[in-house]
mmCIF file of C-alpha atoms in Angstrom:
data_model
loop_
_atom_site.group_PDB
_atom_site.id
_atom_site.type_symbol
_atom_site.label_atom_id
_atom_site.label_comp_id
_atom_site.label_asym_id
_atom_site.label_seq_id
_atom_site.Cartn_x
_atom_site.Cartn_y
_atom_site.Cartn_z
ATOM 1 C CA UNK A 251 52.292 43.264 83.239
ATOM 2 C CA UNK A 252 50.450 43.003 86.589
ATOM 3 C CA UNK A 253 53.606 40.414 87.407
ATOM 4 C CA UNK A 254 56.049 43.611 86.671
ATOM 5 C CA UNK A 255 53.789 45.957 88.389
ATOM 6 C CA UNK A 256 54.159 43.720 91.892
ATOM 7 C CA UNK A 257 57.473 43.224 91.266
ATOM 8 C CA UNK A 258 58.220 46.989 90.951
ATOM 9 C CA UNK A 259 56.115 48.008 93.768
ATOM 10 C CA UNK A 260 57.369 45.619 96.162
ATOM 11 C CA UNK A 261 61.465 46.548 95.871
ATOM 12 C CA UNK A 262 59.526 50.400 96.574
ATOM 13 C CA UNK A 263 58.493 49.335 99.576
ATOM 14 C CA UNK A 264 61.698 47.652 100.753
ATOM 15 C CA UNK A 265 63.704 50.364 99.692
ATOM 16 C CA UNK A 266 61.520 52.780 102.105
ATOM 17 C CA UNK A 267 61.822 50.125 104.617
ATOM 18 C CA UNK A 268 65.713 49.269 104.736
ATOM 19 C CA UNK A 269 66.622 52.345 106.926
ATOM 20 C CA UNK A 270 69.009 51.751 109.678
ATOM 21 C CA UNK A 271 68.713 52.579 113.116
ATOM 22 C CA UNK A 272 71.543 55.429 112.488
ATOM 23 C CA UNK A 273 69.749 56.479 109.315
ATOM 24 C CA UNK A 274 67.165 57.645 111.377
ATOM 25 C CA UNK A 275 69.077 58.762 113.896
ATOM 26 C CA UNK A 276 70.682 61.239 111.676
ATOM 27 C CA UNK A 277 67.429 62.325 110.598
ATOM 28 C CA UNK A 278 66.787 63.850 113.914
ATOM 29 C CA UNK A 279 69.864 65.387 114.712
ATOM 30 C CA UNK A 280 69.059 68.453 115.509
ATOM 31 C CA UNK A 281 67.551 67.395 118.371
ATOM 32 C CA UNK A 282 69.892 65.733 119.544
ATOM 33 C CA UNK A 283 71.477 66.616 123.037
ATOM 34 C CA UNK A 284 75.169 66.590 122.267
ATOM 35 C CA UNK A 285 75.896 67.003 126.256
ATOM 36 C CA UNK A 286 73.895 64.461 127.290
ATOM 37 C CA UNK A 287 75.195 62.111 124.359
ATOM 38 C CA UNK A 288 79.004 62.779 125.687
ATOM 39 C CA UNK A 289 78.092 61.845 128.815
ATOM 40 C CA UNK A 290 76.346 58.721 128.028
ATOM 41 C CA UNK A 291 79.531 57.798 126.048
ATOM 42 C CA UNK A 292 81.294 58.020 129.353
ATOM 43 C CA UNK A 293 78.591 55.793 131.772
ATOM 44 C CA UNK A 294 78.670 52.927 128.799
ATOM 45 C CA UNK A 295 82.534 52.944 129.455
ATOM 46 C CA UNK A 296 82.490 52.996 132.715
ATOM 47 C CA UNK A 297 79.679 49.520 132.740
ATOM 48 C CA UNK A 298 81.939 48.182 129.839
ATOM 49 C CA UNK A 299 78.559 48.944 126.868
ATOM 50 C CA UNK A 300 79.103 48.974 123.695
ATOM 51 C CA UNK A 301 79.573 52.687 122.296
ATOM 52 C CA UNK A 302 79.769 52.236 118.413
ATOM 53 C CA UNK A 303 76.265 53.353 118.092
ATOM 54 C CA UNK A 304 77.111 56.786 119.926
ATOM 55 C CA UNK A 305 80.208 56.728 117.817
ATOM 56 C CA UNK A 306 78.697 56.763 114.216
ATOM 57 C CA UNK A 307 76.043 59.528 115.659
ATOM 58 C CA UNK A 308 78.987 61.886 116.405
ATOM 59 C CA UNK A 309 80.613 60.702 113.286
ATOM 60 C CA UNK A 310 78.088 61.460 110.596
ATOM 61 C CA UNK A 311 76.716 64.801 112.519
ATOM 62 C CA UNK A 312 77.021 68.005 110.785
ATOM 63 C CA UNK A 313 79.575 70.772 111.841
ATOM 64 C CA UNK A 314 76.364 73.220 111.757
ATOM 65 C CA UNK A 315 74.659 71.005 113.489
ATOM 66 C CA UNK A 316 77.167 70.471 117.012
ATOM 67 C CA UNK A 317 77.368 74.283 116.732
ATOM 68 C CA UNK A 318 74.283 74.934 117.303
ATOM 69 C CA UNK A 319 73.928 72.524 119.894
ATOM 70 C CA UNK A 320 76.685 74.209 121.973
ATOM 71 C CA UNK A 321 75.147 77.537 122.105
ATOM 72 C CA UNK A 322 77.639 78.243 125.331
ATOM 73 C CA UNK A 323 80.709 78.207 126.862
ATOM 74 C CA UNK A 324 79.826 75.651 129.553
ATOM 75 C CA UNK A 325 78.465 73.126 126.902
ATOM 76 C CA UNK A 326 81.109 73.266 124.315
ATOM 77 C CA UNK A 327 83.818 72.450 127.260
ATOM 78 C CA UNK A 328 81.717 69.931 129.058
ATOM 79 C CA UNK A 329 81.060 68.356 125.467
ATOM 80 C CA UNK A 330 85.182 68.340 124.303
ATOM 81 C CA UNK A 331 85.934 67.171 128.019
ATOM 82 C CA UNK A 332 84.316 64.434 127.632
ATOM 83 C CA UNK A 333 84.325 63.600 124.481
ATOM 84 C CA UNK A 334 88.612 63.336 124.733
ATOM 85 C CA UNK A 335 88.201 61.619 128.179
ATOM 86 C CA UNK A 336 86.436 59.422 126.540
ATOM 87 C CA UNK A 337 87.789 58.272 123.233
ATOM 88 C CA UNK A 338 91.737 58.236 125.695
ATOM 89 C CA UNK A 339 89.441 55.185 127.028
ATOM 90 C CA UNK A 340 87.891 53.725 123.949
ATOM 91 C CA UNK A 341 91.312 53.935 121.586
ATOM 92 C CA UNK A 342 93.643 53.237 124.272
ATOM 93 C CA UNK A 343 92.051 49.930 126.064
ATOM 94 C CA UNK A 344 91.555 48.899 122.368
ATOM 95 C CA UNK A 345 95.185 49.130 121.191
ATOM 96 C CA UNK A 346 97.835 50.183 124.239
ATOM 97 C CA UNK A 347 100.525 49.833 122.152
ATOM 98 C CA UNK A 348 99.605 53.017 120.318
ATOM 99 C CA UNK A 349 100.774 55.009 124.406
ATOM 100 C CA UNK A 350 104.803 53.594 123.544
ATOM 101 C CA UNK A 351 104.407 56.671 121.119
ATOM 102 C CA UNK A 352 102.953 58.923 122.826
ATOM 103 C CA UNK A 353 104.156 62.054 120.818
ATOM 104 C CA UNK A 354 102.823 60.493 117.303
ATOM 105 C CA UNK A 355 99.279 59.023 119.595
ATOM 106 C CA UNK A 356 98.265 62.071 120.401
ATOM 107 C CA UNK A 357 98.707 63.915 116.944
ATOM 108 C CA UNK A 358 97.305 61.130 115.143
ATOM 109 C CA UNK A 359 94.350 62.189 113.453
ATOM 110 C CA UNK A 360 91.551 58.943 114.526
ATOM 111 C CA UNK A 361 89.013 60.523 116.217
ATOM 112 C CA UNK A 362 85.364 60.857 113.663
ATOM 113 C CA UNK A 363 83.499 63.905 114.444
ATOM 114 C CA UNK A 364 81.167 65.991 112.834
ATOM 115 C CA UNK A 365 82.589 64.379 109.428
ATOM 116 C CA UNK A 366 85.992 65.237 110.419
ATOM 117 C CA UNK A 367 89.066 62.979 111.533
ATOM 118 C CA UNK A 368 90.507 65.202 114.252
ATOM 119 C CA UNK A 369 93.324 64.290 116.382
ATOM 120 C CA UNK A 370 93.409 64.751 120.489
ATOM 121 C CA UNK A 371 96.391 67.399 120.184
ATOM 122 C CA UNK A 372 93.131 69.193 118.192
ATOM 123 C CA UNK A 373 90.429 68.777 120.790
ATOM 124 C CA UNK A 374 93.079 69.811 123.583
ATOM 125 C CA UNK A 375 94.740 72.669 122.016
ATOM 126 C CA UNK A 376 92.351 73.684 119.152
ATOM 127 C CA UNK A 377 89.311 73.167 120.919
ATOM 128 C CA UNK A 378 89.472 73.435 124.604
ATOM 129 C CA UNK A 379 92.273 75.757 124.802
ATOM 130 C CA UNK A 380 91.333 78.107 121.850
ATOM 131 C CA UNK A 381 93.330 77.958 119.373
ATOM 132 C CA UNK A 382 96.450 77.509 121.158
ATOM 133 C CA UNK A 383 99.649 76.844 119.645
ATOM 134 C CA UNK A 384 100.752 73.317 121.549
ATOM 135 C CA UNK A 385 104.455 74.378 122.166
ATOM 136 C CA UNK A 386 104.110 77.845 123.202
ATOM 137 C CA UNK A 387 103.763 78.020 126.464
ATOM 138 C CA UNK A 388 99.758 79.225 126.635
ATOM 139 C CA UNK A 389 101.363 82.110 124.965
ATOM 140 C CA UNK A 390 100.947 81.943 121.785
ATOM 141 C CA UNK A 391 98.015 81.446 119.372
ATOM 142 C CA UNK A 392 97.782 79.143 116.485
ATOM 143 C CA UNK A 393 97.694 80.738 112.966
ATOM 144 C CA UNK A 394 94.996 79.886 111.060
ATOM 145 C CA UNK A 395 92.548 77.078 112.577
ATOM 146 C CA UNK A 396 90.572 75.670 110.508
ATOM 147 C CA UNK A 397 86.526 75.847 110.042
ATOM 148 C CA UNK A 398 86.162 73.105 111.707
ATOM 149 C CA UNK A 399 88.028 74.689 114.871
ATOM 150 C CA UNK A 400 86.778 78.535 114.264
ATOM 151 C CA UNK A 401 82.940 76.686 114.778
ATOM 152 C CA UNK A 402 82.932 74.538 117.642
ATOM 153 C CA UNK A 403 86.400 75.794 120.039
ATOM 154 C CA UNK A 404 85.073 77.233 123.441
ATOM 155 C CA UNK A 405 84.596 80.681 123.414
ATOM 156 C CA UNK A 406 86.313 81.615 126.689
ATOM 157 C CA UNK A 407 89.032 79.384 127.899
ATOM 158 C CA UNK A 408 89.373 78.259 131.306
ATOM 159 C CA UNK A 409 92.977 77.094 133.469
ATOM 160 C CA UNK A 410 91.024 73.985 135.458
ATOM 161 C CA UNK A 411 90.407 72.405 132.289
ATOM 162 C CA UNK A 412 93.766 70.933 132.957
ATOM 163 C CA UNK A 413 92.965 69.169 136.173
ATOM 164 C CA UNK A 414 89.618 67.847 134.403
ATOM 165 C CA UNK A 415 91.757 65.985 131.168
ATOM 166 C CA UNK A 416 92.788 62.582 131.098
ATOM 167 C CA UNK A 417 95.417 61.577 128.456
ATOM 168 C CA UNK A 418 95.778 58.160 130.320
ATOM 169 C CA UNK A 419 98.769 58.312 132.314
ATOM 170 C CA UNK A 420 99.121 57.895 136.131
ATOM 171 C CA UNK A 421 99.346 61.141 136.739
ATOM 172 C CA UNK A 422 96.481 62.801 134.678
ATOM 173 C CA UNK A 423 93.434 63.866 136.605
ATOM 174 C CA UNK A 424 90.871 60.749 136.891
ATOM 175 C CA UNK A 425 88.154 60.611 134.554
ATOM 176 C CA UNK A 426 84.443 62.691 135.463
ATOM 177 C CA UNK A 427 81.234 62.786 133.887
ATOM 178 C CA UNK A 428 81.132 66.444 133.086
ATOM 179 C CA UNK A 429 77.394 68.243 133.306
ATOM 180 C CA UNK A 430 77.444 71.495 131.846
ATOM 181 C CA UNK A 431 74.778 72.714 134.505
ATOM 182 C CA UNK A 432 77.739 72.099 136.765
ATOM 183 C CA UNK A 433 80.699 72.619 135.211
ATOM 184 C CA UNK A 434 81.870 75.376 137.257
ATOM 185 C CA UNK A 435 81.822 73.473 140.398
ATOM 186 C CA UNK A 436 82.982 70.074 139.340
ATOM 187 C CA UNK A 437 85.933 71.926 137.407
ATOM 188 C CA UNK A 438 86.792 73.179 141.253
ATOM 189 C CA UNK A 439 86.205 70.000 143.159
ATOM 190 C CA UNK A 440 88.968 68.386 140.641
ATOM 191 C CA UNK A 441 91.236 70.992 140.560
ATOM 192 C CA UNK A 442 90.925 71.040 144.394
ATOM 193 C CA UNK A 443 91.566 67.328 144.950
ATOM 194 C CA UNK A 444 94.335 67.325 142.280
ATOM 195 C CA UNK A 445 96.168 69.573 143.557
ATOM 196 C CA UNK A 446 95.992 68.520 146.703
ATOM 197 C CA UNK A 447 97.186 64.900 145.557
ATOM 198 C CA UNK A 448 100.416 66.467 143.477
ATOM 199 C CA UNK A 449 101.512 69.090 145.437
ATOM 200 C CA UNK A 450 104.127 69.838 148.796
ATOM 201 C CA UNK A 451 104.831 72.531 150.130
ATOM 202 C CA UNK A 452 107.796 73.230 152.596
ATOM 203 C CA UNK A 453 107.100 75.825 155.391
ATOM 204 C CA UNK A 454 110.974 75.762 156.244
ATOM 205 C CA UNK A 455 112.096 76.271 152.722
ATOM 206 C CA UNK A 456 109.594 78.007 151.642
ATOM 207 C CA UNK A 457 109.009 75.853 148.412
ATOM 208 C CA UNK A 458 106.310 74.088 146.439
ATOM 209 C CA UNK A 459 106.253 71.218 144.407
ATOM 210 C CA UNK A 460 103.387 71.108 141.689
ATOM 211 C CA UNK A 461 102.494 69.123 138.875
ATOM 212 C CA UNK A 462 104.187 69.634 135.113
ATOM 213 C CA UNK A 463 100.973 71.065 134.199
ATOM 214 C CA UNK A 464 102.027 73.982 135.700
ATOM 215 C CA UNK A 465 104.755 74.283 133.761
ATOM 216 C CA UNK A 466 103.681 72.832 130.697
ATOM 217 C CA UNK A 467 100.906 75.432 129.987
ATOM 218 C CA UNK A 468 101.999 78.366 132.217
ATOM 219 C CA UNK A 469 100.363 80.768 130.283
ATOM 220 C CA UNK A 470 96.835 79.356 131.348
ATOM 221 C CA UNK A 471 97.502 79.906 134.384
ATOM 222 C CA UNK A 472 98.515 83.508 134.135
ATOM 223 C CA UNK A 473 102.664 82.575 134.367
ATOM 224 C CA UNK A 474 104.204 82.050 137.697
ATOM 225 C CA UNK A 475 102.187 84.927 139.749
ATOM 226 C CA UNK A 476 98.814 83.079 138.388
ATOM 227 C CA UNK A 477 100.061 79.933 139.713
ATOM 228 C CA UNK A 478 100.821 81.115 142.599
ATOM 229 C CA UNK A 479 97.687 82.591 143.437
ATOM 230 C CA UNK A 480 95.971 78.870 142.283
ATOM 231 C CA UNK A 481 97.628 77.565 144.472
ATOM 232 C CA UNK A 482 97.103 79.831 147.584
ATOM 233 C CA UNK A 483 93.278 79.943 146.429
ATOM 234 C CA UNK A 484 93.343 76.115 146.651
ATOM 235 C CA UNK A 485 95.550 76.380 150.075
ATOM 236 C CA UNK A 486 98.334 74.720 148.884
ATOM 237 C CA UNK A 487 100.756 77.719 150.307
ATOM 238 C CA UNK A 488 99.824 80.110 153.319
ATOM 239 C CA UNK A 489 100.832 82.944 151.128
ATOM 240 C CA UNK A 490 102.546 83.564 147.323
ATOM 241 C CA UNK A 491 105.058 86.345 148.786
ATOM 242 C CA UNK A 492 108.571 84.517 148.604
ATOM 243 C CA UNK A 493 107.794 81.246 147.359
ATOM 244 C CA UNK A 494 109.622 79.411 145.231
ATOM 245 C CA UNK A 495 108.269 76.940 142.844
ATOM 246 C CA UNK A 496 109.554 73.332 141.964
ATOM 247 C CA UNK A 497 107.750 70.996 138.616
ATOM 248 C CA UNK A 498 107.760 67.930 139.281
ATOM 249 C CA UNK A 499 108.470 64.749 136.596
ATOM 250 C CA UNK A 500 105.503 63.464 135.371
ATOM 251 C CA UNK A 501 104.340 59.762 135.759
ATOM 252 C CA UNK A 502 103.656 58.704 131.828
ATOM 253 C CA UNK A 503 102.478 55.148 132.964
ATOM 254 C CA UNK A 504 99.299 54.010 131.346
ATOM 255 C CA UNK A 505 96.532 54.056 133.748
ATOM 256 C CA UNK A 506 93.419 53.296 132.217
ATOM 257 C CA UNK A 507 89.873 53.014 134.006
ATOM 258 C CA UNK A 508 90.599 55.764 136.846
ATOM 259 C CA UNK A 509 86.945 57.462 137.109
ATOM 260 C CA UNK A 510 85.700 59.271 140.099
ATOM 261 C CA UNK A 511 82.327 60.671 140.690
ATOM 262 C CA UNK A 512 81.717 64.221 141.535
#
């Protein structure tokens, strides 16, 4: 009997014992900082770390749970730009075959969140855009999102997220750490240099050449008058009376490991 006893109370005490490191982890998720998680996701891939730990903790978080985290606008699109940025990196240097289709890649639905499988066409147009039907323009909202997107989508959009994505070609923006404390200023500094980089303009002609972006999501920017006045803020053009704009092709090229500090 006292053999039994022993027995029993010893498999107790292993049982209480045999928690893993993401067991407990999980226990303390509300405390988590989901910001400063994304953008430790983003250093370890930058010194070539391991990230499956910050992986699962993302993974087997509650929907509740990231919500409350991102309690505003500036965290939920520092979190999602990151997040994407990062998991282009981690998905893509880890299978670069997936990029020869890129249209089936990015609706694929292979990235674990919040005990979701969510696809990067989701994080760019459900999330970070709002709801945002992917074909229309930036004119058109999509019907019926999900709870998952109705929770944790930004609640007020903004155009420079564009020049702040990386989907891993050439010419996507290079890869920041986003802080929410400064995501209104970093978002500018990119946008800035970006545009900068994929732009000419032609005094004689009187005729810019931007990025597909432009084109691609024209409704962002508030159509062609909005881009014009982007691009004048960001003194691309002298002026947005008469000019005529040109979109350029876009370089699909896989171009992994382009970071830049800001």
């Amino acid at each position: 009997m006292k053999l039994k006893l022993y027995f029993l109370a010893t498999l107790f005490a292993l049982s209480c014992t045999a928690k893993t490191n993401l067991q407990a982890q999980l226990e303390t998720n509300t405390k988590t900082d989901f910001n400063e998680l994304s953008e430790s996701f983003l250093k370890r891939i930058i010194d070539k770390k391991d990230t499956k730990e910050i992986q699962d903790i993302l993974a087997n978080t509650s929907i509740k749970e990231l919500d409350n985290a991102l309690d505003t606008n500036d965290k939920r699109l520092a979190f999602w730009l990151n997040i994407y940025n990062a998991y282009i990196q981690v998905i893509l240097q880890k299978n670069p075959e997936l990029y020869d289709d890129r249209g089936s890649f990015f609706k694929l639905e292979q990235i674990k969140i919040a005990g979701e499988t969510v696809s990067f066409a989701k994080i760019e147009h459900g999330l970070i855009r709002k709801s945002q039907w992917e074909y229309g323009l930036g004119y058109i909202r999509s019907w019926f999102p999900n709870k998952f997107e109705r929770k944790l989508r930004v609640i007020k959009p903004v155009f420079n997220v564009h020049f702040a994505l990386n989907c891993g070609a050439k010419d996507c923006p290079p890869v920041a750490i986003y802080e929410w404390e400064r995501l209104p200023e970093q978002l500018n500094i990119n946008t800035k240099r970006h545009l900068d980089k994929t732009s000419e303009y032609n005094s004689e002609t009187n005729v810019v050449k931007v990025t597909s972006l432009f084109s691609w999501f024209r409704g962002d920017f508030g159509g062609k008058g909005g881009i014009k006045k982007i691009l004048k803020a960001n003194e691309i053009i002298p002026s947005p009376k008469g000019v005529d704009i040109e979109y350029t092709n876009y370089d699909w090229t896989l171009d992994l490991d382009n970071f830049i500090d800001l």
